Coordinates of C-alpha atoms in Angstrom, one line a residue:
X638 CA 145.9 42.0 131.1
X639 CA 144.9 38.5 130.7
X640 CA 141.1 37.7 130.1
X641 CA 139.5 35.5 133.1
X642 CA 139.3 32.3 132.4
X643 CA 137.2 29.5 133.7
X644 CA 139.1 27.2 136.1
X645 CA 137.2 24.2 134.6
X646 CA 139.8 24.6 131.3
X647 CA 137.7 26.5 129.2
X648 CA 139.2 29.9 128.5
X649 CA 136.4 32.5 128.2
X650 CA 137.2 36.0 127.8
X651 CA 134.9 38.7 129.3
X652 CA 135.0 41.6 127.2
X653 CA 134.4 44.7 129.2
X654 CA 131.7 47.0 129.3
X655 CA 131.5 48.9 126.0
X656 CA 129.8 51.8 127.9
X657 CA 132.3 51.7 130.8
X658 CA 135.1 51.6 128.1
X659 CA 133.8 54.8 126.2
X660 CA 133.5 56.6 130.0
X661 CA 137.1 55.7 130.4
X662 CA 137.9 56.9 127.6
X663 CA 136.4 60.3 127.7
X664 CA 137.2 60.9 131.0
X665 CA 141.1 60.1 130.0
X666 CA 140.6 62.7 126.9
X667 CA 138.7 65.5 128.4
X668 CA 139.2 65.3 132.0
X669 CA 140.6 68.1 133.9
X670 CA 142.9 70.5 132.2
X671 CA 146.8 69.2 132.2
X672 CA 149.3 71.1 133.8
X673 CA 150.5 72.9 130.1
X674 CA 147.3 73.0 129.0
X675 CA 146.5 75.3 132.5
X676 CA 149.3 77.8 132.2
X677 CA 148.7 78.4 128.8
X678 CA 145.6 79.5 129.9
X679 CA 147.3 81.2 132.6
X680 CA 149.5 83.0 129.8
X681 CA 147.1 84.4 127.9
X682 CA 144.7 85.7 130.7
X683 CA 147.7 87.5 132.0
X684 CA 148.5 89.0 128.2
X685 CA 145.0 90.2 128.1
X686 CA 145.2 92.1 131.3
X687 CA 148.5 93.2 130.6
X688 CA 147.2 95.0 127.3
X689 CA 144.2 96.2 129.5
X690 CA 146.1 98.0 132.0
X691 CA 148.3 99.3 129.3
X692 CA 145.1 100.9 127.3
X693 CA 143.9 102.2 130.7
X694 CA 147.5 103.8 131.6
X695 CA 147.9 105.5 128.2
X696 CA 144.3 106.9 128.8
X697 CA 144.6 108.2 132.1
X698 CA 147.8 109.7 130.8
X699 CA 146.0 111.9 128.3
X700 CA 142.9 112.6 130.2
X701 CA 145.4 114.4 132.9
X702 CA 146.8 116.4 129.9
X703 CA 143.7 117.2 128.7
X704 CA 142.5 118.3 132.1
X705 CA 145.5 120.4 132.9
X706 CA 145.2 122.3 129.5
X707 CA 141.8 122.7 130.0
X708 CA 142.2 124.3 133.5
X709 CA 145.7 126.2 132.0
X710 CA 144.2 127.8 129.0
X711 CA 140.7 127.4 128.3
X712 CA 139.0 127.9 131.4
X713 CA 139.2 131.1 133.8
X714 CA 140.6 130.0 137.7
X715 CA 137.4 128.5 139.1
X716 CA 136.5 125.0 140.7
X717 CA 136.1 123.5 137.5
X718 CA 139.8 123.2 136.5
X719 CA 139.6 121.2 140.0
X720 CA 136.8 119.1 139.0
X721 CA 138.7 118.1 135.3
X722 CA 141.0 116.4 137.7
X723 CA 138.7 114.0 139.4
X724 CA 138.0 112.0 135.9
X725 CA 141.2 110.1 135.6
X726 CA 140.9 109.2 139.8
X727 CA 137.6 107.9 139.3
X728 CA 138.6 105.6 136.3
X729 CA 141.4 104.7 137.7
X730 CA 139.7 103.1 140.9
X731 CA 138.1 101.0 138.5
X732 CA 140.9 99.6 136.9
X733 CA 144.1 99.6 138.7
X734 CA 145.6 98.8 142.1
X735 CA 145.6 100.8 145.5
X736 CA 148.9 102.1 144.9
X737 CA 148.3 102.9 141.1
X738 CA 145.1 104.8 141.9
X739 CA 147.1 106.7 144.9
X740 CA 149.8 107.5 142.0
X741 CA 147.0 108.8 140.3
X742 CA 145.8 110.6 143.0
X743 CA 149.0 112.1 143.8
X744 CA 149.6 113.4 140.0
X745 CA 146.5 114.8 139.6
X746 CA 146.8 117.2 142.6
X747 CA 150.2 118.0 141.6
X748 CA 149.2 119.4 138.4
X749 CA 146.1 121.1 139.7
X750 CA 148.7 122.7 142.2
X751 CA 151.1 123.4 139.1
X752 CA 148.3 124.9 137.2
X753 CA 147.2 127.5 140.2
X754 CA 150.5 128.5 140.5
X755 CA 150.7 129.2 136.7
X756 CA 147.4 131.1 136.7
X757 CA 147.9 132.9 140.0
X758 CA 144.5 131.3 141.1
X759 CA 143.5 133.1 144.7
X760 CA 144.4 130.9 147.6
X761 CA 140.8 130.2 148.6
X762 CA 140.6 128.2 144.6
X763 CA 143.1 126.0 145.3
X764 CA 142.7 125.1 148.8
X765 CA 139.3 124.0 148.3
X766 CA 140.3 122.1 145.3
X767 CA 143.3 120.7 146.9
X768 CA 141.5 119.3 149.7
X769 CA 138.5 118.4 147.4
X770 CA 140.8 116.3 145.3
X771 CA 142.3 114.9 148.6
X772 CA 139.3 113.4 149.4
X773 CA 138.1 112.0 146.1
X774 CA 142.0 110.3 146.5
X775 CA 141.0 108.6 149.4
X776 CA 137.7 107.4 148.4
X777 CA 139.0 106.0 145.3
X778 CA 141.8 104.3 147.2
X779 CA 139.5 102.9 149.5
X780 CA 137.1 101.8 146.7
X781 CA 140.6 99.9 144.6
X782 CA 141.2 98.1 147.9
X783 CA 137.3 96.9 148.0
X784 CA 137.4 95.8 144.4
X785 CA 141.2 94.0 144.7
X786 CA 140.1 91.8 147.9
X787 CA 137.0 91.0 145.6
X788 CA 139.3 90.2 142.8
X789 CA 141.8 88.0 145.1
X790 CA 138.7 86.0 146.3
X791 CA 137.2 85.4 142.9
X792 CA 141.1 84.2 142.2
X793 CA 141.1 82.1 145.1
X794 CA 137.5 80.7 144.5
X795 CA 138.7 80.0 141.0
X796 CA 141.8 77.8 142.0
X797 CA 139.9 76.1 144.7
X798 CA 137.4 74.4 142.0
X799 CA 140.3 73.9 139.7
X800 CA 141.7 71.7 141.9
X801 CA 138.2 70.4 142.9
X802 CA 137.8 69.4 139.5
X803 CA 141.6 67.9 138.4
X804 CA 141.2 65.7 142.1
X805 CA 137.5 64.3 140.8
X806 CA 139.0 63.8 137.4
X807 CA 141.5 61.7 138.7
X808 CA 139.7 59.8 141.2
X809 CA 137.2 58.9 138.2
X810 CA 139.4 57.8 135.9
X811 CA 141.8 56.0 138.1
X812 CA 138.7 53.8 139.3
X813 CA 137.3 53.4 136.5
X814 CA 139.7 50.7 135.0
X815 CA 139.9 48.3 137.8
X816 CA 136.3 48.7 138.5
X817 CA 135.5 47.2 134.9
X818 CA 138.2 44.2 135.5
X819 CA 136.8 43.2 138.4
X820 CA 133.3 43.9 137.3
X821 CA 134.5 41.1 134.6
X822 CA 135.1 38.4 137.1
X823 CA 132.2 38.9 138.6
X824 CA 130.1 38.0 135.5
X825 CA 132.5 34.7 135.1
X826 CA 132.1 34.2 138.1
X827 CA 128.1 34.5 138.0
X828 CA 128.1 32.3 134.7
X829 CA 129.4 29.5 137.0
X830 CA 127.4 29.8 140.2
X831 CA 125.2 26.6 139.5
X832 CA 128.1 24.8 140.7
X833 CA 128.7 26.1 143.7
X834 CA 127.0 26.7 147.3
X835 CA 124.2 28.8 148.1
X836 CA 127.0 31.4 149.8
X837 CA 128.9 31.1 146.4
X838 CA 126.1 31.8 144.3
X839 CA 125.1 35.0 146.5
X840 CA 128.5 36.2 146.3
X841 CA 129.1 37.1 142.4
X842 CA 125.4 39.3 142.6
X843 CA 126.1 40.7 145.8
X844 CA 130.1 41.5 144.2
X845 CA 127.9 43.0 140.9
X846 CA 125.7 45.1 142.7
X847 CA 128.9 46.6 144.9
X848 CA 130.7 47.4 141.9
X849 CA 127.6 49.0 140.1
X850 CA 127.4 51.0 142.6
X851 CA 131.1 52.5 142.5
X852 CA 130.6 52.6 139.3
X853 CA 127.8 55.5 139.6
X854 CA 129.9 57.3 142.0
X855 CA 132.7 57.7 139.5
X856 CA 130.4 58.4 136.6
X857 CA 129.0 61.2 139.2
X858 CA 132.6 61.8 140.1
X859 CA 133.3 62.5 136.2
X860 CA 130.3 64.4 135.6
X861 CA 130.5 66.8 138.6
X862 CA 134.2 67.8 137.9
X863 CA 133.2 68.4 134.1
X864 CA 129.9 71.2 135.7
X865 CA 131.1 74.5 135.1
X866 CA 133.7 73.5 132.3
X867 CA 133.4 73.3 128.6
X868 CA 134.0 70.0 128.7
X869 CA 130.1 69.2 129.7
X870 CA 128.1 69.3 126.6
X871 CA 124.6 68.2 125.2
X872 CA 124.8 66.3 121.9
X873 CA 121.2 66.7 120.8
X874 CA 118.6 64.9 118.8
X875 CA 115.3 64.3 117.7
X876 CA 113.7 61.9 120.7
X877 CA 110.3 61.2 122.1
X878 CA 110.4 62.4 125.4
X879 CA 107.7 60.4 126.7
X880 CA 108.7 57.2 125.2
X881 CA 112.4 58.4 127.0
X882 CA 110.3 58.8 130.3
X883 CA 108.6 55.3 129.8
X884 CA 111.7 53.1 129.6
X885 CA 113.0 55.3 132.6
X886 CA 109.6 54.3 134.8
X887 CA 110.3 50.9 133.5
X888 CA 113.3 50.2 134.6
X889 CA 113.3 52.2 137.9
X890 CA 109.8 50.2 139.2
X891 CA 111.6 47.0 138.4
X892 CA 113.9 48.6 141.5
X893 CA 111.8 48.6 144.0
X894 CA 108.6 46.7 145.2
X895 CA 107.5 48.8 147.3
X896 CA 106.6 52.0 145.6
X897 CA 104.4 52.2 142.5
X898 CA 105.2 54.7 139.6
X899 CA 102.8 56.3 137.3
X900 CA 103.7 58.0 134.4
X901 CA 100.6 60.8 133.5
X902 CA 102.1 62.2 129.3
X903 CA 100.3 62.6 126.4
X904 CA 102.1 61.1 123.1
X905 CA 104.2 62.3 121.2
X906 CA 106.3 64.9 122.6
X907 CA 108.9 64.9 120.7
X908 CA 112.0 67.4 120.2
X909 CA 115.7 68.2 120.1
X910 CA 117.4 66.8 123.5
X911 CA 120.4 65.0 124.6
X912 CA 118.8 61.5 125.2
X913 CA 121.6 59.9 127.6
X914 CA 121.5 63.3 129.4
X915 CA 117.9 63.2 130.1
X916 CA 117.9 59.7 131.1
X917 CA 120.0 60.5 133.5
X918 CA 118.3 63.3 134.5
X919 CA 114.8 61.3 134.7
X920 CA 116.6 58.6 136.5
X921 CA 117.5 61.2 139.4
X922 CA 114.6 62.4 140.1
X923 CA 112.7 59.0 140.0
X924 CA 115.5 57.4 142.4
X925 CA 115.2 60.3 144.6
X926 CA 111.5 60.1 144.9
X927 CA 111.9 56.2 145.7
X928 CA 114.9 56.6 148.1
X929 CA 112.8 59.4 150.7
X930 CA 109.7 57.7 149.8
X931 CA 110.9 54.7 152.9
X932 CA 107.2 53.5 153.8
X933 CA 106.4 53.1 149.8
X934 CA 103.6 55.1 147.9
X935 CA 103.1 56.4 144.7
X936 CA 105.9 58.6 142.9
X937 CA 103.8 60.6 140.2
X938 CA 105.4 61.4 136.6
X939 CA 103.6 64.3 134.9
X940 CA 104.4 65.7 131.4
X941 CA 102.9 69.1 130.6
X942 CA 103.2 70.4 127.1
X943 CA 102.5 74.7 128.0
X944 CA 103.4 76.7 124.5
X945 CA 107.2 76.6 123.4
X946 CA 108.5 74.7 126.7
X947 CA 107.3 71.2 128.5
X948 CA 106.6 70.7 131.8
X949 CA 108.0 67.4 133.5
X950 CA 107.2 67.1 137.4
X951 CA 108.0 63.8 139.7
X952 CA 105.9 63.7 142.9
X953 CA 106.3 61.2 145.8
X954 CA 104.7 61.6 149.4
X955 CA 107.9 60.8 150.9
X956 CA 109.7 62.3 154.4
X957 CA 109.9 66.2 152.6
X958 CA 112.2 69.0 153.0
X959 CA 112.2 71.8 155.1
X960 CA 112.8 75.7 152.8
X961 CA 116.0 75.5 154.3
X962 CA 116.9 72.4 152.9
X963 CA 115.5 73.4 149.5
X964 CA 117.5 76.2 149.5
X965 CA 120.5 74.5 149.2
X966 CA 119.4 71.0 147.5
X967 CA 121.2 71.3 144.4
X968 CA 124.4 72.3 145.8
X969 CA 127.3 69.8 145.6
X970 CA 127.5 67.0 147.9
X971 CA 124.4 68.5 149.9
X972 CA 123.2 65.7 152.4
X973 CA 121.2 65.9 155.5
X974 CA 121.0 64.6 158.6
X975 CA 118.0 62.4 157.6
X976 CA 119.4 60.6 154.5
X977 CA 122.9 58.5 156.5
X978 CA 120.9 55.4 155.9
X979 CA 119.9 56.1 152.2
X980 CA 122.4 55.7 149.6
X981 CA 123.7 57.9 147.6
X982 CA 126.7 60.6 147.4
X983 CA 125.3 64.2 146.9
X984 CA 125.7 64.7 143.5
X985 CA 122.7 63.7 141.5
X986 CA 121.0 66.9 142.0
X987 CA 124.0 69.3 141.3
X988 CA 124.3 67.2 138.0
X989 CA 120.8 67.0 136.8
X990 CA 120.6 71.0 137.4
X991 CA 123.8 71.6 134.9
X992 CA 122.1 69.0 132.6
X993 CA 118.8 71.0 132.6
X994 CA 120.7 74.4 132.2
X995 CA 122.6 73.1 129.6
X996 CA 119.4 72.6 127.6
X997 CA 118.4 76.1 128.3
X998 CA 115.4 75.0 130.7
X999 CA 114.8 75.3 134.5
X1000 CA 115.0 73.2 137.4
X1001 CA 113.6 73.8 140.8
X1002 CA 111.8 72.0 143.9
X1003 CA 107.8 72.4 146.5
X1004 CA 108.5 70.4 149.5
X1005 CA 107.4 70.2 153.0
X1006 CA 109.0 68.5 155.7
X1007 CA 106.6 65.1 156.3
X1008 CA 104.5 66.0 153.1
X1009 CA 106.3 65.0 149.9
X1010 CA 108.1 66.8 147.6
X1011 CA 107.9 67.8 144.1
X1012 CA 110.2 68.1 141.5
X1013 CA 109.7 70.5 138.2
X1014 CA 111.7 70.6 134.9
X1015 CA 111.0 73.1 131.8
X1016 CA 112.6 72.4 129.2
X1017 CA 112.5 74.8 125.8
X1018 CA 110.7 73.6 122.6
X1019 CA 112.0 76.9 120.6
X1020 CA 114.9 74.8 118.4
X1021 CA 112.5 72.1 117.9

């Protein structure tokens, strides 16, 4: 790809982003699983169960031949003979399918049967163990069925974010390169806006702030397909959290004129974090506070040091949240009714939750709707 060059003759090349190169990058390395990568995966899952029914079929097999000797030889005709037989049928609902656990079912009364005739057990034995087994069959059938639907859902559930996560890999990383080129020309463009119109010079910061913008969606885009996965990792080291926590305040009250942000920490409090990950973190919070905050007002940053964990909340006196809303807040792509006119994409909460679980720590929400809302982060100081 040619570098933009000034149309005055001088050739100028923008270089791109370092940071946006390294998130192409990754996301190009450790995006979604590929196709060969997947079955593989696929493989070996259905090995392990493969070896698991196996196990469980070889010891149903000798629990029935165990039972029938024990009701054949060692035991005098009585209802516990019947009782020996209900083992196997109760593991077996467990493990296997509706039709192995009828098969089951169905060999187990067949020897109990085989081993009244054999010991010339009175009719009323047998009958009552007959039936007795006859309705343990059932149950157990009844309970395989329960336990397969549950299995085929989980399965479904399963492909359904697999997908979710390949289609947001994708969409990231195919944005991300032509977001960076064009990002480029924007900044040429910028360098030469003293020589142009009012309109002109507008036009390269308005073109920069657009493509900042997309650029957060596919960095959410990346990050949210990566939840769940074991491709999102903390790299940890030894930081200052509050001296993290200043330059965040710093940078987000040079957003925003309207609100005023106040950062309440002692000094030092210092530990073993991911420091691009918390940034991130405090950066969510802080731009939700001044986003549902619309009239201005104070958005409070407290740090708590409380024994082994510390204790950072963000406060602002903004529109609130009903329990209802709060109950699903830091679900994907959660957005209500209120927010069409605030920007953002629904991810920023569902990320900063995975990054504070990832650290071992806790993240949850106090709201009420036309009162504010507070959030709270613990975060462990055990490793440190």
């Amino acid at each position: 790809m040619a570098a933009p060059t000034d149309p005055d003759g001088d050739s100028e090349r923008i270089e791109p982003n370092d940071y946006r190169l390294a998130r192409a990058a990754v996301i190009a390395h450790d995006g979604p699983p590929a196709v060969g990568h997947s079955a593989g995966l696929k493989l070996d899952r259905q090995q392990g169960r493969l070896r698991s029914i196996t196990g469980a079929s070889l010891l149903i097999a000798l629990s029935l031949l165990v039972a029938f000797a024990i009701d054949r030889f060692l035991v005098p005709p009585s209802y516990v003979g019947s009782a020996l037989y209900a083992i196997p049928i109760l593991f077996s609902a467990h493990r296997f399918s509706p039709r192995a656990v009828a098969g089951v079912g169905l060999l187990s009364i067949s020897l109990n049967l085989l081993s009244a005739y054999l010991g010339q057990t009175p009719m009323s034995g047998w009958l009552f163990g007959l039936l007795a087994l006859l309705l343990l069959s059932y149950l157990a059938l009844m309970v395989a069925k329960k336990r397969q639907q549950a299995t085929q859902r989980t399965r479904e559930a399963e492909e359904a974010r697999y997908q979710l996560q390949q289609f947001l890999g994708l969409v990231s990383h195919e944005l991300a390169q032509p977001l960076t080129t064009i990002q480029g020309y924007a900044q040429l463009l910028g360098r030469q806006a003293e020589r142009r119109s009012q309109t002109g010079q507008r036009a390269p910061v308005a073109i920069d702030a657009a493509i900042r913008q997309l650029h957060r969606l596919t960095d959410d885009l990346h990050d949210a397909a990566q939840v769940g996965t074991d491709h999102f990792t903390i790299r940890p080291s030894w930081i200052d959290l509050v001296v993290l926590l200043r330059a965040v305040v710093t940078e987000q009250q040079a957003s925003t004129s309207q609100h005023q942000i106040i950062l309440n920490a002692p000094e030092p409090v210092s530990g073993t974090w991911d420091q691009d990950r918390l940034r991130q973190l405090f950066t969510n919070l802080l731009a939700n506070g001044i986003k549902y905050s619309p009239h201005g007002g104070n958005v409070c940053t407290r740090v708590q040091q409380s024994g082994r964990e510390v204790l950072i909340s963000v406060t602002d006196r903004g529109t609130g949240m009903t329990p209802e809303q709060c109950a699903v807040l830091f679900q994907p792509f959660t957005r209500f009714n209120q927010s069409d006119a605030v920007p953002g994409n629904g991810l920023g909460l569902y990320i900063s939750r995975a990054i504070v679980e990832a650290h071992g720590g806790r993240i949850w929400v106090e709201s009420e709707a036309g009162q504010g809302t507070t959030f709270s982060v613990s975060l462990p100081l055990a490793n440190n």
